XYZ file of C-alpha atoms in Angstrom:
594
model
C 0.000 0.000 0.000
C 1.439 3.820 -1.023
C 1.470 5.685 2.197
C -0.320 9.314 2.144
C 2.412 11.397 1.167
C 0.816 14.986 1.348
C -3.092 17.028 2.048
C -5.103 19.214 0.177
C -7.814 21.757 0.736
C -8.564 21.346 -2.867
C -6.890 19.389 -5.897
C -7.914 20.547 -9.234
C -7.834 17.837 -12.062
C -6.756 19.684 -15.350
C -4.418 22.855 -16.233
C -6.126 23.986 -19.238
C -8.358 27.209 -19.658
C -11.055 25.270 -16.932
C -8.776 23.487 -14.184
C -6.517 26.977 -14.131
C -9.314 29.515 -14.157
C -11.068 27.492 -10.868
C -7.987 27.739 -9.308
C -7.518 31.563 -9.389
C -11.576 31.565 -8.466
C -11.159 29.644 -5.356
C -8.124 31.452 -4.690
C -9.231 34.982 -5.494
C -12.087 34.291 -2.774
C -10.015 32.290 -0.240
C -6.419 32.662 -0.658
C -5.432 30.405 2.383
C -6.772 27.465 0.437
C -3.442 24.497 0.106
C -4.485 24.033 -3.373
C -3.027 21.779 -6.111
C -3.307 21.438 -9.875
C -2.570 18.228 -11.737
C -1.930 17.244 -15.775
C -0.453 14.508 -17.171
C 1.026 16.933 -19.594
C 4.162 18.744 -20.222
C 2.843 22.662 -20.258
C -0.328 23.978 -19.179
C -2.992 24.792 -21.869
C -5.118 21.810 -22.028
C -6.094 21.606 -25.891
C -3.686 24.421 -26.375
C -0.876 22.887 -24.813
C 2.530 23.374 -26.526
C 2.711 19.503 -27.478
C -0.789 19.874 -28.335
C -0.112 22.289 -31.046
C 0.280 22.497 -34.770
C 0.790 24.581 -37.874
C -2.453 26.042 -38.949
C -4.340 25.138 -35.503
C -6.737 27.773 -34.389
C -9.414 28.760 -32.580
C -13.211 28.698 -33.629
C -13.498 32.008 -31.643
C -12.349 35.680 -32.501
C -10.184 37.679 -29.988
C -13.184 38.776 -27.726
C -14.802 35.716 -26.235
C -11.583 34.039 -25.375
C -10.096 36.188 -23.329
C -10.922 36.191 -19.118
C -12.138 38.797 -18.508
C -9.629 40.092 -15.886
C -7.336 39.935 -17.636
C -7.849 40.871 -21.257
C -5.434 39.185 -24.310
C -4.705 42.823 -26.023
C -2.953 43.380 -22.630
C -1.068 39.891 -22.566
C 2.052 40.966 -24.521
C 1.274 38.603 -27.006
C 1.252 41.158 -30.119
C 4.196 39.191 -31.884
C 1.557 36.463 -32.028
C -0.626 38.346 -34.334
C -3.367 39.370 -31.943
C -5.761 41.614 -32.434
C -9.204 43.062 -31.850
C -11.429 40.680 -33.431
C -8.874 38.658 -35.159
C -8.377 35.189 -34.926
C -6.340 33.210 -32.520
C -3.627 31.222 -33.388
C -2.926 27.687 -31.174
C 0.828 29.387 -30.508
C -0.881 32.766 -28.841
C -3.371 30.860 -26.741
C -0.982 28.954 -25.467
C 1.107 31.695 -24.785
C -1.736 33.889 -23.504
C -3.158 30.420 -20.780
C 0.440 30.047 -19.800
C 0.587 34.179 -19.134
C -2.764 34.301 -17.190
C -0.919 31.287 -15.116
C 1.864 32.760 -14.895
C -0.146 36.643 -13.811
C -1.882 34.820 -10.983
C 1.009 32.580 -10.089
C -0.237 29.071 -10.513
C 2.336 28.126 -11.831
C 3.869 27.052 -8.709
C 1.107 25.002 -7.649
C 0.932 22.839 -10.464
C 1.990 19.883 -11.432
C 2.619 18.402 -14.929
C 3.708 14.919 -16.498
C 1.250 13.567 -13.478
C -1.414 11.246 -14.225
C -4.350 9.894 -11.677
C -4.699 6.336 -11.759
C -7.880 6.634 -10.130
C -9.782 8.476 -7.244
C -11.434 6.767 -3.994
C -14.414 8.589 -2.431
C -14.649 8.533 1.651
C -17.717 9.625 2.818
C -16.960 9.362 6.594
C -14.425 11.921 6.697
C -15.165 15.128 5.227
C -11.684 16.412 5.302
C -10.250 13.628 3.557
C -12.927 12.377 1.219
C -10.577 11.777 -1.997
C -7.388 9.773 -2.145
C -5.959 10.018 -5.353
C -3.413 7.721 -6.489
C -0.700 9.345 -9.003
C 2.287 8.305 -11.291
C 4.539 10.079 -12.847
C 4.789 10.289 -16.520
C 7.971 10.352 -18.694
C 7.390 9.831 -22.452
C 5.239 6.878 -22.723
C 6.539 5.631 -19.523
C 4.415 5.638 -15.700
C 6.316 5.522 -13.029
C 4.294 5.192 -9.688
C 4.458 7.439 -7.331
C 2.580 8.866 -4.622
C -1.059 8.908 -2.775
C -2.143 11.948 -1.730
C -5.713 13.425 -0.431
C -7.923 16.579 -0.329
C -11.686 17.665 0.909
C -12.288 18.937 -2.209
C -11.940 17.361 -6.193
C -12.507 19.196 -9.378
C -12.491 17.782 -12.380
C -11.545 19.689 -15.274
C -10.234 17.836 -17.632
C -12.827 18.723 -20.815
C -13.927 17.235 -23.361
C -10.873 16.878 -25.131
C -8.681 14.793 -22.902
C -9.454 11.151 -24.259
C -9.007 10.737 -27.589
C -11.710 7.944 -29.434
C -9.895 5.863 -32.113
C -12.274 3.470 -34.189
C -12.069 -0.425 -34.136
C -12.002 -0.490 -37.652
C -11.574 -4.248 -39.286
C -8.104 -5.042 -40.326
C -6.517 -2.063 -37.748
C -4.278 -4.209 -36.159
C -2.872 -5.776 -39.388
C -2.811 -2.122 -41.069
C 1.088 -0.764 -41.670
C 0.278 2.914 -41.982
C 0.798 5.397 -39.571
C -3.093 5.213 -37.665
C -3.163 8.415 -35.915
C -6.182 10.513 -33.996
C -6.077 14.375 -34.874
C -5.739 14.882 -31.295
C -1.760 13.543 -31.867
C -1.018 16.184 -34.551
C 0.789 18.143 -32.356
C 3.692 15.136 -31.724
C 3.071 13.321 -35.396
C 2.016 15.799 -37.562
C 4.828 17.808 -38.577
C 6.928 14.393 -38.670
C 4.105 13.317 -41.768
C 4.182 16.589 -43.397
C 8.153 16.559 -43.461
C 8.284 12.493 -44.303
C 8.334 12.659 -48.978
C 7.450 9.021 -48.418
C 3.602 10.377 -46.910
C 1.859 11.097 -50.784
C -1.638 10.498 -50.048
C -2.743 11.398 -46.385
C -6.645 10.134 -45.470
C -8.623 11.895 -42.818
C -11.851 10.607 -41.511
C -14.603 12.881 -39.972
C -16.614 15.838 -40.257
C -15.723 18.130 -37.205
C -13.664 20.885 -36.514
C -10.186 19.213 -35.938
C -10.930 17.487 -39.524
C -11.291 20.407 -41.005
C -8.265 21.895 -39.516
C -6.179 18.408 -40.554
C -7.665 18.341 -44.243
C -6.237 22.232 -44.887
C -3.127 21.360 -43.300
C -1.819 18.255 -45.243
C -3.099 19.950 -48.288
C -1.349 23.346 -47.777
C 1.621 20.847 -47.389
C 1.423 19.641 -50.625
C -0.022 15.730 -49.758
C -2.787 14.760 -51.468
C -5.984 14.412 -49.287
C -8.525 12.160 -48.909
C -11.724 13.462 -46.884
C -14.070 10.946 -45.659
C -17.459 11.449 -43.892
C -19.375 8.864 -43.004
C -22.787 8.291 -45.015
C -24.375 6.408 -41.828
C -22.623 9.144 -39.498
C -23.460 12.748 -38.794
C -21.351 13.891 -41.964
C -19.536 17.341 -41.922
C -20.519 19.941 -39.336
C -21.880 23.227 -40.585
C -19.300 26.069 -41.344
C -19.572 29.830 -41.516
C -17.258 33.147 -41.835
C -16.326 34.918 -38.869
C -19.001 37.439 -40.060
C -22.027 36.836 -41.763
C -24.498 39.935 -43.148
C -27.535 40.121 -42.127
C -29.438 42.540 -44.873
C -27.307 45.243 -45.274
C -25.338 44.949 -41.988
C -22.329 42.885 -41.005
C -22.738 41.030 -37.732
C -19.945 39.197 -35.618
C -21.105 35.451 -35.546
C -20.240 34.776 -31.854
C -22.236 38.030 -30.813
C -25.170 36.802 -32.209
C -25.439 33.262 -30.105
C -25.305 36.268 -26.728
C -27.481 38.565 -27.848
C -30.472 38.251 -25.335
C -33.552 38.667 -27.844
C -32.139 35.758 -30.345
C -31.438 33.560 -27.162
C -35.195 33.063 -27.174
C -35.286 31.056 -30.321
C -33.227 28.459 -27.646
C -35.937 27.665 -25.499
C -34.330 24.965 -22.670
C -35.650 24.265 -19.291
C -32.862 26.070 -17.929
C -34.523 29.442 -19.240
C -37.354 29.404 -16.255
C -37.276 31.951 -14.295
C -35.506 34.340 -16.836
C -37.891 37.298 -17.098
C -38.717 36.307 -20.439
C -41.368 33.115 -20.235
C -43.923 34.214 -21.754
C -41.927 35.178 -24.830
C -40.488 31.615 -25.364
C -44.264 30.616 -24.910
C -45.331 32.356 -27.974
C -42.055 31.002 -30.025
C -42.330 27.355 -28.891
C -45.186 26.538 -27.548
C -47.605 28.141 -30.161
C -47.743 26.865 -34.075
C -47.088 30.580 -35.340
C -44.797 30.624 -32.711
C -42.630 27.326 -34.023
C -43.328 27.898 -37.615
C -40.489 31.431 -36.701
C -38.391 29.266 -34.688
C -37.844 26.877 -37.427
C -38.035 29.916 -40.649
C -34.988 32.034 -38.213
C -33.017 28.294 -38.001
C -33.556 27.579 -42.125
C -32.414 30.636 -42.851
C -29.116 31.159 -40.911
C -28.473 27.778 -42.204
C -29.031 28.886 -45.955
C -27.265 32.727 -45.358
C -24.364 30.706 -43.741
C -23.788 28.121 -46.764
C -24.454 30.905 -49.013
C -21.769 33.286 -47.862
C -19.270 30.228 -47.197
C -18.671 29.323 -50.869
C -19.895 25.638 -50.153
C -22.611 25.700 -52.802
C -20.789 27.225 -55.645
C -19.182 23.537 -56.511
C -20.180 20.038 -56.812
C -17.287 19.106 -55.320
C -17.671 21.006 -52.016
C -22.053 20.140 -52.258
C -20.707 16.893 -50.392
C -19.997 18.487 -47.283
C -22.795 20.133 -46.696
C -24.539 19.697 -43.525
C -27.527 17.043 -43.416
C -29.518 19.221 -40.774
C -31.067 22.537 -39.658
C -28.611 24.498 -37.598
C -31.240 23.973 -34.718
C -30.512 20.452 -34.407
C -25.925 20.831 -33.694
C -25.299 22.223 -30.726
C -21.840 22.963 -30.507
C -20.864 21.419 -33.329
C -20.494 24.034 -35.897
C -17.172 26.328 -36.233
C -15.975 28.986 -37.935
C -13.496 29.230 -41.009
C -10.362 30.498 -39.391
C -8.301 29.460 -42.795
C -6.463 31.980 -44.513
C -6.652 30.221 -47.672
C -10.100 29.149 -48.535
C -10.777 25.553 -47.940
C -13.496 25.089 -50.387
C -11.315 26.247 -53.563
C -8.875 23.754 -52.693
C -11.507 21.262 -53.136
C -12.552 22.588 -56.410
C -8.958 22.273 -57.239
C -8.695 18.913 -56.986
C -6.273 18.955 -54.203
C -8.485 17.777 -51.465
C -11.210 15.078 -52.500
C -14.062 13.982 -50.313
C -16.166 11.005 -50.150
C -19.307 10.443 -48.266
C -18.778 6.634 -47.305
C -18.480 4.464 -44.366
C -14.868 2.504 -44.039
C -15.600 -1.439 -44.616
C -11.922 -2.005 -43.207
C -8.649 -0.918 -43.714
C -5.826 -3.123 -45.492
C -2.040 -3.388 -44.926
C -1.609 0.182 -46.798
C -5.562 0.883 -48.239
C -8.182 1.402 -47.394
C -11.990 -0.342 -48.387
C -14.948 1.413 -48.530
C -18.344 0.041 -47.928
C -19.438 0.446 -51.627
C -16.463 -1.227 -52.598
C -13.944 1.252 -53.249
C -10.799 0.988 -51.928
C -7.242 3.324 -52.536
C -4.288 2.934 -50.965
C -3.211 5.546 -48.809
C 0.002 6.607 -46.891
C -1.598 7.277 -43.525
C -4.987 7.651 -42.064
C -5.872 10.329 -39.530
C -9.304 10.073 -37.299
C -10.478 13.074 -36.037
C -13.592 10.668 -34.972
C -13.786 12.978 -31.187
C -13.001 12.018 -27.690
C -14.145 9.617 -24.927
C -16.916 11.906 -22.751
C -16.678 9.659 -19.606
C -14.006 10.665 -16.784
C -10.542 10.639 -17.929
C -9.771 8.417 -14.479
C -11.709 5.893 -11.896
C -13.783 7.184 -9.527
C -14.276 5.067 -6.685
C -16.006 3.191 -5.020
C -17.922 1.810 -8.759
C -21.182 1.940 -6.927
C -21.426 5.202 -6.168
C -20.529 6.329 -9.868
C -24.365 6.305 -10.802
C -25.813 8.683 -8.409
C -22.999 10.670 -8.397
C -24.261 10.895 -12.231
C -21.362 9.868 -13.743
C -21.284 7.844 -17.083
C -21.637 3.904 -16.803
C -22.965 1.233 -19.110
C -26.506 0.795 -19.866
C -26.947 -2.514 -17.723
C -25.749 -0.632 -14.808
C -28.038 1.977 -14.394
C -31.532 1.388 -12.818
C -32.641 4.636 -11.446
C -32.543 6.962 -14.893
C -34.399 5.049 -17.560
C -38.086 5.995 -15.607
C -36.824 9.647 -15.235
C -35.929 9.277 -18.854
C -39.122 8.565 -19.461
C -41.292 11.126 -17.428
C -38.814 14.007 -18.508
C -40.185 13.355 -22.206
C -43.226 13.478 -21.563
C -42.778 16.711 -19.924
C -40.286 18.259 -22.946
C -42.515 16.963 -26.003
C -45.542 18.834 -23.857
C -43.326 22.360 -23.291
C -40.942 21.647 -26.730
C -43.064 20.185 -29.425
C -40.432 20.991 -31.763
C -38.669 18.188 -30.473
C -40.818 15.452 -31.700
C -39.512 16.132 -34.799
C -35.349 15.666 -33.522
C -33.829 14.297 -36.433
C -32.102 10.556 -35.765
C -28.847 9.879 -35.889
C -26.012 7.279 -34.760
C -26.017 7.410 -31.097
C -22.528 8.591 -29.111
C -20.932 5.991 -27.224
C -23.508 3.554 -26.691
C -21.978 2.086 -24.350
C -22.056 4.740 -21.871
C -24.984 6.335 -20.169
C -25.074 10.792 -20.331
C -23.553 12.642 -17.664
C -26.430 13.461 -15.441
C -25.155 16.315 -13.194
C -27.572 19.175 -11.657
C -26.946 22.264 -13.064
C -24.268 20.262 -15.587
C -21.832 20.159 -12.364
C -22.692 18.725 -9.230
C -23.164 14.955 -8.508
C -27.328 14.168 -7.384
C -26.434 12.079 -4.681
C -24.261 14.808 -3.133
C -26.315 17.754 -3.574
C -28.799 17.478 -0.552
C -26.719 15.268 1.518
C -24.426 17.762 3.031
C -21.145 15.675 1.991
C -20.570 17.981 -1.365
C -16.945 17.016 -1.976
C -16.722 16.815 -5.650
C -17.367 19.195 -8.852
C -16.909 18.433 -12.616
C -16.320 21.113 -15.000
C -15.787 19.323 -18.037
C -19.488 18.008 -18.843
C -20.454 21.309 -20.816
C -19.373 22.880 -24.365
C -20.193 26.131 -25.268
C -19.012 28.889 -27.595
C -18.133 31.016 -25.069
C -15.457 29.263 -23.340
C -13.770 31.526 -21.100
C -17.246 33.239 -19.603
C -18.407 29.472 -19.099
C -15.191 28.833 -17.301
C -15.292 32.035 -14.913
C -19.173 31.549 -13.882
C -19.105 27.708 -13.791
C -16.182 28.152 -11.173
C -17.296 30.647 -9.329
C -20.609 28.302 -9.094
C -18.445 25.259 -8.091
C -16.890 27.320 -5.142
C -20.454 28.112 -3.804
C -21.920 24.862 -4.332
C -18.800 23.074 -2.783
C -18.827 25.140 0.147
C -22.831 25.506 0.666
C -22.914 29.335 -0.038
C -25.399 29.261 -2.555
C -28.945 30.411 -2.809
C -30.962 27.750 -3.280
C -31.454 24.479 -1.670
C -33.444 21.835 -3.581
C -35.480 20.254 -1.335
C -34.796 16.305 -1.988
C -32.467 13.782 -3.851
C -35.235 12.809 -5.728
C -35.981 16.463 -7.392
C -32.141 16.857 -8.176
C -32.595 13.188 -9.903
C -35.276 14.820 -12.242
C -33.808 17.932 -13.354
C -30.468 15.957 -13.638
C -32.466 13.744 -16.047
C -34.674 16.640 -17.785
C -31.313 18.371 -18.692
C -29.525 15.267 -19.963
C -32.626 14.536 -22.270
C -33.496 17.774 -23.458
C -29.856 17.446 -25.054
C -30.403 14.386 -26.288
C -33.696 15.678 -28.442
C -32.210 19.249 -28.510
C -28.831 18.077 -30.093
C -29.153 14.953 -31.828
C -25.985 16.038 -34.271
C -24.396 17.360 -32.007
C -23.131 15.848 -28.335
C -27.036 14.132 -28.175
C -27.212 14.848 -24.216
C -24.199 12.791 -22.737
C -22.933 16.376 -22.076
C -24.080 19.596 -22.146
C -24.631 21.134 -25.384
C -25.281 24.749 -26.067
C -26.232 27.066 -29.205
C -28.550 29.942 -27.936
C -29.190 28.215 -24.902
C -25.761 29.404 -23.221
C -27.454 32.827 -22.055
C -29.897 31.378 -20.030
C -27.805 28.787 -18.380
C -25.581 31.865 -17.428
C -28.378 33.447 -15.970
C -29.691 30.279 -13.541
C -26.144 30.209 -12.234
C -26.198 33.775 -11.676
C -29.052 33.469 -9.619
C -28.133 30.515 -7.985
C -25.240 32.956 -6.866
C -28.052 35.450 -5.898
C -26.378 37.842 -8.236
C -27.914 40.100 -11.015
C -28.244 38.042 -14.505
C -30.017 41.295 -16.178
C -26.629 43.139 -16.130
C -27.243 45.879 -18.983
C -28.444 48.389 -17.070
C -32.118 50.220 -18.100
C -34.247 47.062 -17.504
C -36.294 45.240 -20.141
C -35.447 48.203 -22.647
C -31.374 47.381 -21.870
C -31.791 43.544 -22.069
C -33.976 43.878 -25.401
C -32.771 46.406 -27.225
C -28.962 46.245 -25.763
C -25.834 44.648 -28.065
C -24.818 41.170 -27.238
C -23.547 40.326 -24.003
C -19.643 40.142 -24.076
C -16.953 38.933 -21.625
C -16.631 42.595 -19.961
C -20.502 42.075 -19.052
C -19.120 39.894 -15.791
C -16.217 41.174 -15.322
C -15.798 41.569 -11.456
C -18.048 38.893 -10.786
C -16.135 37.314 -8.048
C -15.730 40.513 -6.753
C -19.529 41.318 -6.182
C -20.247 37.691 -5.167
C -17.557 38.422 -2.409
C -19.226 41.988 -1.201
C -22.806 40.165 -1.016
C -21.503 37.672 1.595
C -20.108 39.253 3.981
C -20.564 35.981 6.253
C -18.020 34.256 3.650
C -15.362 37.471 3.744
C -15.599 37.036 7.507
C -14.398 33.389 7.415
C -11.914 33.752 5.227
C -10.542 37.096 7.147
C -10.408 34.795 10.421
C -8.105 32.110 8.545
C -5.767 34.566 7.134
C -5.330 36.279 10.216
């Protein structure tokens, strides 16, 4: 047995944009706190991580709503990176810019890298040590065991990105070309695009980080396969940074926070909003749904419009199968500086809407019987959405609402089915979800209350454990900053509310998880949150969990309404004013620091 080696107030799990922003939260309100970070990586950053990185990589944001908002990435010293107001973000200036705001609030020094957890053992009976997490060291592609240590209070924030999901295609293991998820491009990437031997490079998928994979192997000069599956969700929808709307031209990402739009995302997270009886009219009236689907139809057909997708054949292929209304987060922006659809039209990229039959010693066989031989084959085919590490005990994993297989769960499937019953009454729309090929079968949803907290802990008094890595959103950094700030209150029973029983947390734990599931079907389909225009209002209920202002535009309705979209400097100084409104917390904290 590994004897306890060191304690923790509070271990964070995670030193990307989530697992460092908590930290300076919990730290900004209580800076007494022994607090520790862990990643089993070389340099903070998460996704942006140096070894994570890669020519071309950037993000599907503009400067402007990635950026903390205390500390703002025009004031980073990162101009020799490129950025600017409204321009887009390379992978080498985020990570510069996560590793600053580290760095700024000195985390630095209480983090540490190349450190995986083999798992994590709950103990209910003693509050100040209720996790023991087991750790090794890791050196290259080497563990090296190494310590146990404990804490009263685990965050995971590891995302969504953390676990890479390869495919079991037929004939993998027998296959002599490089096999290599998109997630690896960082390490293996450059080494393809260098190798004159690598001709023909395949990549297989539809998101994002296929995108980005396709332009970069054909910028290099390979030629480039593009496959989408035709039983699959094929490729996500694309649009320009900017898109005009009549004869203006409107920042994309402003429009998915502008407060008036946000009602075309009715979710049961938007009670209690101010704005019911508006969402009433859109969604639960015919006239009312009739708008709701005309606004989705048309963004859809302004965005391929202004894209370029339709002007070619060629590029028709990768259009999306679906109404925006129906992807969640899975959409992006074109952040390539040479356009990705003419190289398509030019024959240097070709795409193919087929499922892979199996894969040969250097080819690959498609299900209508074409096959090709190729020189490798990159997946960018998404991540694992489970925990990146055990939890423990296994029994407890269900009502703590954590992900387990189908035949484990008996408690969900009956709130499954009541909170449909409910949704198709309140969302009629949703009858109508498109189907598609379900997620990971073979794991059940995260079912969290408010996307965070475990059910089983919530009313029990033992809240010990918070996950930050069960919601995607556009808005990345403002998720990050209220979700943590959330975390701290829930954690340390200093919010305001209190639901009344287990059972009620149960429900709304399973409303939320199915509402994504109808809400997103091409998108993350409920086993994690999931937001489009339904990010405002989930910003709001935390807000108000916090007993803070979510109006925060000043003049009332009129403001709200009639106001621009809400940016990152809209909750700036959050913590702050969460601080000044307890004054029983400030007190506590003032008596351990003295």
């Amino acid at each position: 047995m590994i004897a306890i080696q060191k304690h923790y107030d509070v271990i964070i799990i995670g030193a990307g944009v989530h697992g460092l922003c908590a930290a300076h939260t919990f730290l900004l309100i209580d800076p007494s706190l022994a607090l520790l970070i862990i990643d089993s990586k070389s340099s903070v950053g998460g996704v942006w991580a140096q070894e994570q990185l890669y020519p071309g990589l950037r993000a599907n944001n503009l400067q402007g709503y990635f950026e903390f908002s205390d500390f703002p990435i025009l004031d980073a010293g990162l101009d020799h990176f490129g950025v600017r107001k409204r321009g887009l973000l390379s992978g080498e200036a985020l990570h510069a810019y996560v590793y600053e705001y580290a760095k700024h609030f000195d985390l630095l020094r209480r983090t540490r890298l190349n450190t995986k957890v083999v798992h994590a053992t709950n103990n209910d009976t003693d509050a100040t040590n209720a996790w023991a997490l087991e750790l090794t060291h890791v050196e290259g592609t080497a563990e090296k065991a190494e310590r146990l240590i404990t804490c009263a209070k685990l965050i995971l924030a590891t995302g969504q990105t953390s676990q890479p999901w390869l495919p079991s295609f037929p004939g993998l293991e027998a296959c002599r070309i490089p096999v290599i998820h998109s997630t690896y491009l960082g390490k293996q990437g450059q080494t393809l695009v260098s190798d004159l031997s690598v001709a023909h490079v395949t990549i297989v998928g539809g998101s994002k980080s296929a995108h980005d994979a396709v332009y970069m192997f054909a910028m290099a000069g390979k030629r480039v396969t593009w496959l989408t599956r035709r039983t699959g969700r094929g490729a996500m929808p694309m649009a320009n940074s900017y898109t005009h709307v009549g004869p203006w031209k409107v920042w994309l990402e402003g429009l998915l926070m502008n407060r008036s739009l946000s009602w075309f995302g009715a979710c049961p997270w938007s009670d209690g909003d101010g704005f019911g009886w508006t969402r009433w009219l859109l969604h639960g009236t015919t006239v009312g749904r009739r708008l709701v689907s005309g606004y989705f139809a048309s963004m859809l057909a302004s965005t391929l419009d202004q894209s370029g997708i339709l002007q070619d054949e060629k590029t028709k292929v990768l259009v999306p199968d679906q109404s925006l209304m129906w992807y969640g987060t899975q959409a992006g922006i074109l952040t390539y500086d040479t356009d990705i659809y003419r190289l398509v039209q030019e024959g240097r990229i070709q795409v193919i809407r087929e499922d892979i039959a199996h894969l040969d010693e250097d080819a690959i066989v498609l299900q209508n019987g074409q096959n090709f031989k190729t020189d490798a084959l990159i997946c960018a085919t998404g991540y694992d959405y489970g925990p990146s590490f055990p939890l423990e005990p296994a029994g407890k994993r269900l009502r703590w609402g954590v992900p387990v297989t189908p035949s484990q769960d008996d408690i969900f499937p009956a709130l499954d089915a009541e909170a449909d019953i409910e949704l198709f009454d309140r969302f009629p729309m949703l009858k109508t979800s498109p189907r598609s090929t379900e997620r990971q079968p073979g794991l059940t949803p995260w079912r969290l209350w408010r996307f965070i907290a475990p059910p089983s802990q919530v009313c029990s008094g033992l809240r010990s454990i918070a996950f930050l890595s069960a919601i995607t959103s556009y808005q990345t950094t403002t998720k990050c900053e209220l979700t943590s700030l959330w975390a701290y209150a829930y954690l340390y029973d200093a919010l305001s509310i209190k639901p009344a029983t287990e059972a009620d947390v149960m429900y709304e734990a399973a409303l939320w998880s199915r509402f994504g599931k109808w809400r997103c079907p091409m998108g993350m389909q409920g086993k994690i949150a999931d937001f489009f225009h339904d990010s405002m209002p989930y910003y709001d209920l935390l807000l108000r969990d916090l007993g803070l202002r979510s109006w925060r535009k000043g003049w009332g309705l009129l403001g709200e309404v009639f106001s621009r979209w809400y940016e990152v400097k809209d909750y700036r100084g959050i913590v702050d004013e969460w601080i000044a409104a307890r004054q029983d917390l400030k007190v506590q904290v003032d008596k351990k620091l003295a």
